[in-house]
PDB file of C-alpha atoms in Angstrom:
ATOM      1  CA  MET A   1      -2.166 -28.274  -4.297  1.00  0.00           C
ATOM      2  CA  ARG A   2      -4.392 -28.953  -7.022  1.00  0.00           C
ATOM      3  CA  SER A   3      -7.311 -28.411  -8.730  1.00  0.00           C
ATOM      4  CA  PRO A   4      -9.214 -31.632  -9.891  1.00  0.00           C
ATOM      5  CA  GLY A   5      -8.509 -30.524 -13.608  1.00  0.00           C
ATOM      6  CA  GLY A   6      -4.721 -30.721 -12.501  1.00  0.00           C
ATOM      7  CA  GLN A   7      -4.118 -27.101 -12.419  1.00  0.00           C
ATOM      8  CA  TRP A   8      -1.983 -25.131  -9.213  1.00  0.00           C
ATOM      9  CA  LEU A   9      -4.405 -23.073  -6.859  1.00  0.00           C
ATOM     10  CA  VAL A  10      -1.697 -22.290  -4.040  1.00  0.00           C
ATOM     11  CA  ARG A  11       2.223 -23.416  -4.083  1.00  0.00           C
ATOM     12  CA  GLY A  12       2.234 -25.717  -1.068  1.00  0.00           C
ATOM     13  CA  PHE A  13       4.807 -27.400   0.970  1.00  0.00           C
ATOM     14  CA  ASP A  14       6.500 -28.897  -2.017  1.00  0.00           C
ATOM     15  CA  GLY A  15      10.412 -30.350  -1.258  1.00  0.00           C
ATOM     16  CA  ARG A  16      11.907 -27.294  -3.287  1.00  0.00           C
ATOM     17  CA  LEU A  17       9.936 -24.929  -0.849  1.00  0.00           C
ATOM     18  CA  ALA A  18      11.068 -26.933   2.356  1.00  0.00           C
ATOM     19  CA  VAL A  19      14.583 -26.662   1.714  1.00  0.00           C
ATOM     20  CA  ASP A  20      14.523 -22.741   0.606  1.00  0.00           C
ATOM     21  CA  LEU A  21      12.738 -22.669   3.992  1.00  0.00           C
ATOM     22  CA  PHE A  22      15.531 -24.663   5.922  1.00  0.00           C
ATOM     23  CA  LEU A  23      18.349 -22.255   4.271  1.00  0.00           C
ATOM     24  CA  ALA A  24      16.560 -18.853   5.147  1.00  0.00           C
ATOM     25  CA  LEU A  25      16.457 -20.200   8.317  1.00  0.00           C
ATOM     26  CA  LEU A  26      19.799 -20.888   8.720  1.00  0.00           C
ATOM     27  CA  LEU A  27      20.823 -17.352   7.387  1.00  0.00           C
ATOM     28  CA  ALA A  28      18.545 -15.990   9.519  1.00  0.00           C
ATOM     29  CA  ALA A  29      20.334 -17.796  12.574  1.00  0.00           C
ATOM     30  CA  GLY A  30      23.333 -16.320  10.891  1.00  0.00           C
ATOM     31  CA  LEU A  31      22.205 -12.745  11.266  1.00  0.00           C
ATOM     32  CA  ALA A  32      20.690 -13.315  15.037  1.00  0.00           C
ATOM     33  CA  ARG A  33      24.206 -13.769  16.024  1.00  0.00           C
ATOM     34  CA  LEU A  34      25.712 -10.333  14.534  1.00  0.00           C
ATOM     35  CA  SER A  35      25.117  -7.277  16.825  1.00  0.00           C
ATOM     36  CA  ALA A  36      23.018  -4.493  16.005  1.00  0.00           C
ATOM     37  CA  SER A  37      24.720  -1.964  18.925  1.00  0.00           C
ATOM     38  CA  TRP A  38      26.019   0.275  15.911  1.00  0.00           C
ATOM     39  CA  LEU A  39      22.462   1.057  15.333  1.00  0.00           C
ATOM     40  CA  PHE A  40      21.812   2.276  19.078  1.00  0.00           C
ATOM     41  CA  PRO A  41      25.240   3.511  20.042  1.00  0.00           C
ATOM     42  CA  HIS A  42      23.961   5.444  23.128  1.00  0.00           C
ATOM     43  CA  GLU A  43      21.524   3.441  24.295  1.00  0.00           C
ATOM     44  CA  PRO A  44      22.168   0.956  27.228  1.00  0.00           C
ATOM     45  CA  ARG A  45      22.538  -2.666  26.516  1.00  0.00           C
ATOM     46  CA  GLY A  46      19.189  -4.522  27.303  1.00  0.00           C
ATOM     47  CA  THR A  47      16.659  -1.794  26.246  1.00  0.00           C
ATOM     48  CA  TYR A  48      16.650  -3.036  22.476  1.00  0.00           C
ATOM     49  CA  VAL A  49      17.195  -6.126  20.170  1.00  0.00           C
ATOM     50  CA  ASP A  50      20.565  -6.550  20.237  1.00  0.00           C
ATOM     51  CA  SER A  51      20.838  -8.424  16.958  1.00  0.00           C
ATOM     52  CA  LEU A  52      20.357  -8.382  13.290  1.00  0.00           C
ATOM     53  CA  THR A  53      17.611 -10.914  13.808  1.00  0.00           C
ATOM     54  CA  ILE A  54      14.967  -8.501  12.942  1.00  0.00           C
ATOM     55  CA  ALA A  55      16.172  -7.891   9.438  1.00  0.00           C
ATOM     56  CA  GLY A  56      16.862 -11.915   9.278  1.00  0.00           C
ATOM     57  CA  ALA A  57      12.997 -12.355   9.548  1.00  0.00           C
ATOM     58  CA  LEU A  58      12.608 -11.333   6.089  1.00  0.00           C
ATOM     59  CA  VAL A  59      14.789 -13.993   4.638  1.00  0.00           C
ATOM     60  CA  PRO A  60      12.102 -16.969   5.645  1.00  0.00           C
ATOM     61  CA  LEU A  61       8.907 -14.587   5.168  1.00  0.00           C
ATOM     62  CA  ALA A  62      10.045 -14.093   1.461  1.00  0.00           C
ATOM     63  CA  VAL A  63      10.254 -17.623   1.084  1.00  0.00           C
ATOM     64  CA  MET A  64       7.111 -18.530   2.842  1.00  0.00           C
ATOM     65  CA  SER A  65       5.468 -16.095   0.194  1.00  0.00           C
ATOM     66  CA  ARG A  66       5.305 -18.468  -2.209  1.00  0.00           C
ATOM     67  CA  VAL A  67       2.227 -19.968  -0.589  1.00  0.00           C
ATOM     68  CA  LEU A  68      -0.003 -16.648  -1.013  1.00  0.00           C
ATOM     69  CA  ASP A  69       0.876 -17.208  -5.401  1.00  0.00           C
ATOM     70  CA  GLU A  70      -2.460 -18.317  -6.513  1.00  0.00           C
ATOM     71  CA  ALA A  71      -3.419 -20.092  -9.597  1.00  0.00           C
ATOM     72  CA  LEU A  72      -4.576 -18.680 -12.693  1.00  0.00           C
ATOM     73  CA  PRO A  73      -7.579 -15.967 -12.053  1.00  0.00           C
ATOM     74  CA  SER A  74      -9.812 -18.342 -14.345  1.00  0.00           C
ATOM     75  CA  ALA A  75      -9.220 -21.264 -12.389  1.00  0.00           C
ATOM     76  CA  VAL A  76      -9.764 -19.277  -9.009  1.00  0.00           C
ATOM     77  CA  LEU A  77     -12.948 -17.510 -10.339  1.00  0.00           C
ATOM     78  CA  THR A  78     -14.219 -20.684 -11.802  1.00  0.00           C
ATOM     79  CA  ARG A  79     -14.129 -23.039  -8.508  1.00  0.00           C
ATOM     80  CA  CYS A  80     -17.465 -24.422  -7.053  1.00  0.00           C
ATOM     81  CA  ARG A  81     -16.482 -23.941  -3.397  1.00  0.00           C
ATOM     82  CA  SER A  82     -15.540 -20.720  -1.831  1.00  0.00           C
ATOM     83  CA  LEU A  83     -12.036 -20.165  -1.703  1.00  0.00           C
ATOM     84  CA  VAL A  84     -11.982 -18.237   2.005  1.00  0.00           C
ATOM     85  CA  TRP A  85     -11.471 -20.883   3.561  1.00  0.00           C
ATOM     86  CA  HIS A  86      -8.646 -22.240   1.233  1.00  0.00           C
ATOM     87  CA  ARG A  87      -7.106 -19.198   1.410  1.00  0.00           C
ATOM     88  CA  LEU A  88      -7.318 -18.371   4.995  1.00  0.00           C
ATOM     89  CA  MET A  89      -5.478 -21.976   5.707  1.00  0.00           C
ATOM     90  CA  TRP A  90      -2.684 -20.974   3.566  1.00  0.00           C
ATOM     91  CA  SER A  91      -2.313 -17.671   5.178  1.00  0.00           C
ATOM     92  CA  GLY A  92      -2.375 -18.895   8.383  1.00  0.00           C
ATOM     93  CA  VAL A  93       0.134 -21.662   7.101  1.00  0.00           C
ATOM     94  CA  PHE A  94       2.361 -18.797   6.171  1.00  0.00           C
ATOM     95  CA  VAL A  95       2.195 -16.781   9.320  1.00  0.00           C
ATOM     96  CA  ALA A  96       2.694 -19.314  11.435  1.00  0.00           C
ATOM     97  CA  THR A  97       5.227 -21.023   9.956  1.00  0.00           C
ATOM     98  CA  THR A  98       7.554 -17.618   9.545  1.00  0.00           C
ATOM     99  CA  CYS A  99       6.734 -16.572  13.447  1.00  0.00           C
ATOM    100  CA  LEU A 100       7.422 -20.413  14.637  1.00  0.00           C
ATOM    101  CA  GLY A 101      10.639 -20.340  12.333  1.00  0.00           C
ATOM    102  CA  MET A 102      11.921 -16.828  13.625  1.00  0.00           C
ATOM    103  CA  ALA A 103      10.657 -17.834  17.384  1.00  0.00           C
ATOM    104  CA  ALA A 104      13.330 -20.945  17.042  1.00  0.00           C
ATOM    105  CA  VAL A 105      16.000 -18.866  15.658  1.00  0.00           C
ATOM    106  CA  ALA A 106      15.757 -16.361  18.864  1.00  0.00           C
ATOM    107  CA  GLY A 107      15.400 -19.072  21.068  1.00  0.00           C
ATOM    108  CA  ASN A 108      18.925 -20.436  19.268  1.00  0.00           C
ATOM    109  CA  ALA A 109      20.451 -17.474  19.610  1.00  0.00           C
ATOM    110  CA  HIS A 110      19.138 -16.389  23.407  1.00  0.00           C
ATOM    111  CA  LEU A 111      17.046 -13.004  21.930  1.00  0.00           C
ATOM    112  CA  PRO A 112      13.866 -12.111  23.426  1.00  0.00           C
ATOM    113  CA  VAL A 113      11.658 -15.279  21.706  1.00  0.00           C
ATOM    114  CA  PRO A 114       8.279 -13.314  22.668  1.00  0.00           C
ATOM    115  CA  HIS A 115       9.169 -10.236  20.831  1.00  0.00           C
ATOM    116  CA  ILE A 116      10.653 -11.486  17.742  1.00  0.00           C
ATOM    117  CA  MET A 117       7.467 -13.693  17.332  1.00  0.00           C
ATOM    118  CA  LEU A 118       5.330 -10.255  17.990  1.00  0.00           C
ATOM    119  CA  VAL A 119       7.868  -8.901  15.299  1.00  0.00           C
ATOM    120  CA  SER A 120       7.498 -11.601  12.790  1.00  0.00           C
ATOM    121  CA  LEU A 121       3.478 -11.847  13.416  1.00  0.00           C
ATOM    122  CA  LEU A 122       3.758  -8.091  12.726  1.00  0.00           C
ATOM    123  CA  LEU A 123       5.784  -8.639   9.356  1.00  0.00           C
ATOM    124  CA  SER A 124       3.634 -11.317   8.146  1.00  0.00           C
ATOM    125  CA  GLY A 125       0.969  -9.533   8.719  1.00  0.00           C
ATOM    126  CA  MET A 126       1.960  -7.099   6.362  1.00  0.00           C
ATOM    127  CA  ALA A 127       3.104  -9.424   4.263  1.00  0.00           C
ATOM    128  CA  THR A 128      -1.028 -10.568   3.809  1.00  0.00           C
ATOM    129  CA  MET A 129      -2.086  -7.751   3.407  1.00  0.00           C
ATOM    130  CA  ALA A 130       0.625  -6.732   0.393  1.00  0.00           C
ATOM    131  CA  ALA A 131      -0.234 -10.082  -1.032  1.00  0.00           C
ATOM    132  CA  ALA A 132      -3.967  -9.204  -1.548  1.00  0.00           C
ATOM    133  CA  SER A 133      -2.724  -5.616  -2.446  1.00  0.00           C
ATOM    134  CA  ILE A 134       0.161  -5.651  -4.763  1.00  0.00           C
ATOM    135  CA  GLY A 135       0.523  -9.430  -5.626  1.00  0.00           C
ATOM    136  CA  ALA A 136       2.440 -12.651  -3.732  1.00  0.00           C
ATOM    137  CA  ARG A 137       5.388 -12.025  -5.477  1.00  0.00           C
ATOM    138  CA  ALA A 138       6.115  -8.698  -4.147  1.00  0.00           C
ATOM    139  CA  ALA A 139       4.230  -9.534  -0.533  1.00  0.00           C
ATOM    140  CA  TRP A 140       7.828  -9.295   1.276  1.00  0.00           C
ATOM    141  CA  ILE A 141       8.352  -5.275  -0.183  1.00  0.00           C
ATOM    142  CA  ALA A 142       5.912  -3.842   2.775  1.00  0.00           C
ATOM    143  CA  PRO A 143       7.436  -5.422   5.449  1.00  0.00           C
ATOM    144  CA  ALA A 144      10.947  -4.989   4.089  1.00  0.00           C
ATOM    145  CA  LEU A 145      10.294  -1.324   4.016  1.00  0.00           C
ATOM    146  CA  LEU A 146       9.183  -0.998   7.833  1.00  0.00           C
ATOM    147  CA  VAL A 147      12.188  -3.189   8.528  1.00  0.00           C
ATOM    148  CA  ALA A 148      14.932  -0.601   6.287  1.00  0.00           C
ATOM    149  CA  VAL A 149      13.571   2.539   7.612  1.00  0.00           C
ATOM    150  CA  SER A 150      13.688   1.286  11.051  1.00  0.00           C
ATOM    151  CA  SER A 151      16.970  -0.454  11.116  1.00  0.00           C
ATOM    152  CA  VAL A 152      18.368   2.618   9.427  1.00  0.00           C
ATOM    153  CA  PRO A 153      20.846   4.333  12.389  1.00  0.00           C
ATOM    154  CA  GLY A 154      19.545   7.931  13.678  1.00  0.00           C
ATOM    155  CA  VAL A 155      15.965   7.512  10.967  1.00  0.00           C
ATOM    156  CA  VAL A 156      13.861   6.064  14.020  1.00  0.00           C
ATOM    157  CA  PRO A 157      14.986   6.734  17.499  1.00  0.00           C
ATOM    158  CA  LEU A 158      14.924   3.873  19.722  1.00  0.00           C
ATOM    159  CA  SER A 159      12.534   5.713  21.905  1.00  0.00           C
ATOM    160  CA  ALA A 160       9.983   5.474  18.820  1.00  0.00           C
ATOM    161  CA  ASN A 161      11.110   1.897  17.289  1.00  0.00           C
ATOM    162  CA  VAL A 162       8.403  -0.698  18.177  1.00  0.00           C
ATOM    163  CA  LEU A 163      10.632  -2.948  16.395  1.00  0.00           C
ATOM    164  CA  TYR A 164      14.172  -3.145  18.182  1.00  0.00           C
ATOM    165  CA  SER A 165      12.901  -1.656  21.765  1.00  0.00           C
ATOM    166  CA  LEU A 166      11.710  -3.720  23.694  1.00  0.00           C
ATOM    167  CA  ARG A 167       9.685  -1.420  25.896  1.00  0.00           C
ATOM    168  CA  PHE A 168       6.565  -1.275  23.489  1.00  0.00           C
ATOM    169  CA  GLY A 169       5.189  -4.727  24.717  1.00  0.00           C
ATOM    170  CA  GLU A 170       1.996  -4.219  25.008  1.00  0.00           C
ATOM    171  CA  GLN A 171       1.750  -1.837  21.828  1.00  0.00           C
ATOM    172  CA  LEU A 172       3.055  -4.336  19.888  1.00  0.00           C
ATOM    173  CA  LYS A 173       1.366  -6.904  21.041  1.00  0.00           C
ATOM    174  CA  VAL A 174      -2.243  -4.785  19.808  1.00  0.00           C
ATOM    175  CA  ALA A 175      -0.759  -3.677  16.745  1.00  0.00           C
ATOM    176  CA  ALA A 176       0.786  -7.232  15.691  1.00  0.00           C
ATOM    177  CA  ALA A 177      -2.721  -8.991  16.248  1.00  0.00           C
ATOM    178  CA  CYS A 178      -4.429  -6.300  14.483  1.00  0.00           C
ATOM    179  CA  THR A 179      -2.096  -6.286  11.540  1.00  0.00           C
ATOM    180  CA  ALA A 180      -2.183 -10.019  11.527  1.00  0.00           C
ATOM    181  CA  LEU A 181      -6.134 -10.422  11.980  1.00  0.00           C
ATOM    182  CA  VAL A 182      -6.572  -7.665   8.958  1.00  0.00           C
ATOM    183  CA  GLY A 183      -4.104  -9.027   6.632  1.00  0.00           C
ATOM    184  CA  LEU A 184      -5.492 -12.942   7.213  1.00  0.00           C
ATOM    185  CA  ALA A 185      -9.219 -11.083   6.667  1.00  0.00           C
ATOM    186  CA  GLN A 186      -8.172  -9.004   3.526  1.00  0.00           C
ATOM    187  CA  TYR A 187      -6.698 -12.306   1.749  1.00  0.00           C
ATOM    188  CA  ALA A 188      -9.285 -14.766   2.690  1.00  0.00           C
ATOM    189  CA  VAL A 189     -11.663 -12.286   0.725  1.00  0.00           C
ATOM    190  CA  MET A 190      -9.686 -10.993  -1.908  1.00  0.00           C
ATOM    191  CA  GLY A 191      -6.796 -13.498  -2.695  1.00  0.00           C
ATOM    192  CA  ALA A 192      -3.355 -12.810  -3.782  1.00  0.00           C
ATOM    193  CA  ARG A 193      -3.389 -10.213  -7.035  1.00  0.00           C
ATOM    194  CA  PRO A 194      -3.149 -11.739 -10.100  1.00  0.00           C
ATOM    195  CA  ARG A 195       0.285 -11.344 -11.233  1.00  0.00           C
ATOM    196  CA  VAL A 196       0.103  -9.078 -14.717  1.00  0.00           C
ATOM    197  CA  GLY A 197       0.830 -10.840 -18.037  1.00  0.00           C
ATOM    198  CA  PRO A 198       0.350 -14.355 -19.113  1.00  0.00           C
ATOM    199  CA  ARG A 199       1.170 -17.136 -17.222  1.00  0.00           C
ATOM    200  CA  ALA A 200       2.330 -20.869 -17.709  1.00  0.00           C
ATOM    201  CA  GLY A 201      -1.107 -22.791 -18.709  1.00  0.00           C
ATOM    202  CA  ASP A 202      -3.212 -19.604 -19.778  1.00  0.00           C
ATOM    203  CA  LEU A 203      -3.638 -20.843 -23.481  1.00  0.00           C
ATOM    204  CA  GLY A 204      -3.778 -24.143 -24.350  1.00  0.00           C
ATOM    205  CA  ASP A 205      -3.720 -25.565 -20.726  1.00  0.00           C
ATOM    206  CA  GLY A 206      -5.027 -29.108 -21.893  1.00  0.00           C
ATOM    207  CA  ASN A 207      -4.300 -30.576 -18.242  1.00  0.00           C
TER     208      ASN A 207
END
């Protein structure tokens, strides 16, 4: 989306992003077909997500996090109207697209769709908080760390693994909803943390 002066305020759904998102969902769909039984070899099937779709959720999340990237600090600070609703809209697009995309992937792979949607909501909520704290380009790092720790055999047992275990339905609902609400509110108020160093258009941008 562009401001009246032609400067980029938030990167929206351009053609390249749509293509990248499609490819990301294809990759996530491929990972969803791979078993994760080696993560919990001693646990009975049906008590956890037997698929690498949890890790696969990071791919469309990382692609969609582009829409959280804002314009030059000067362009953002000099806008006449409030950015809160503008940011809330784009962060909502980010969260909704990530969750719905992963729901489609889960449904196609015959996985528990509600659980995958809640995990995606939790991860995208973490990403919006990270975008406000460390920047949109690094927004994927926080959810990736959680997925990495939860996906290493023996580190987080299934009895405490909210990402993979199917026994934490209610707890996951609360955690995902609270994380998403806090993330959306934080991003709406603070926006994405500006990148360090000059950007294209910082100097001499006459457009």
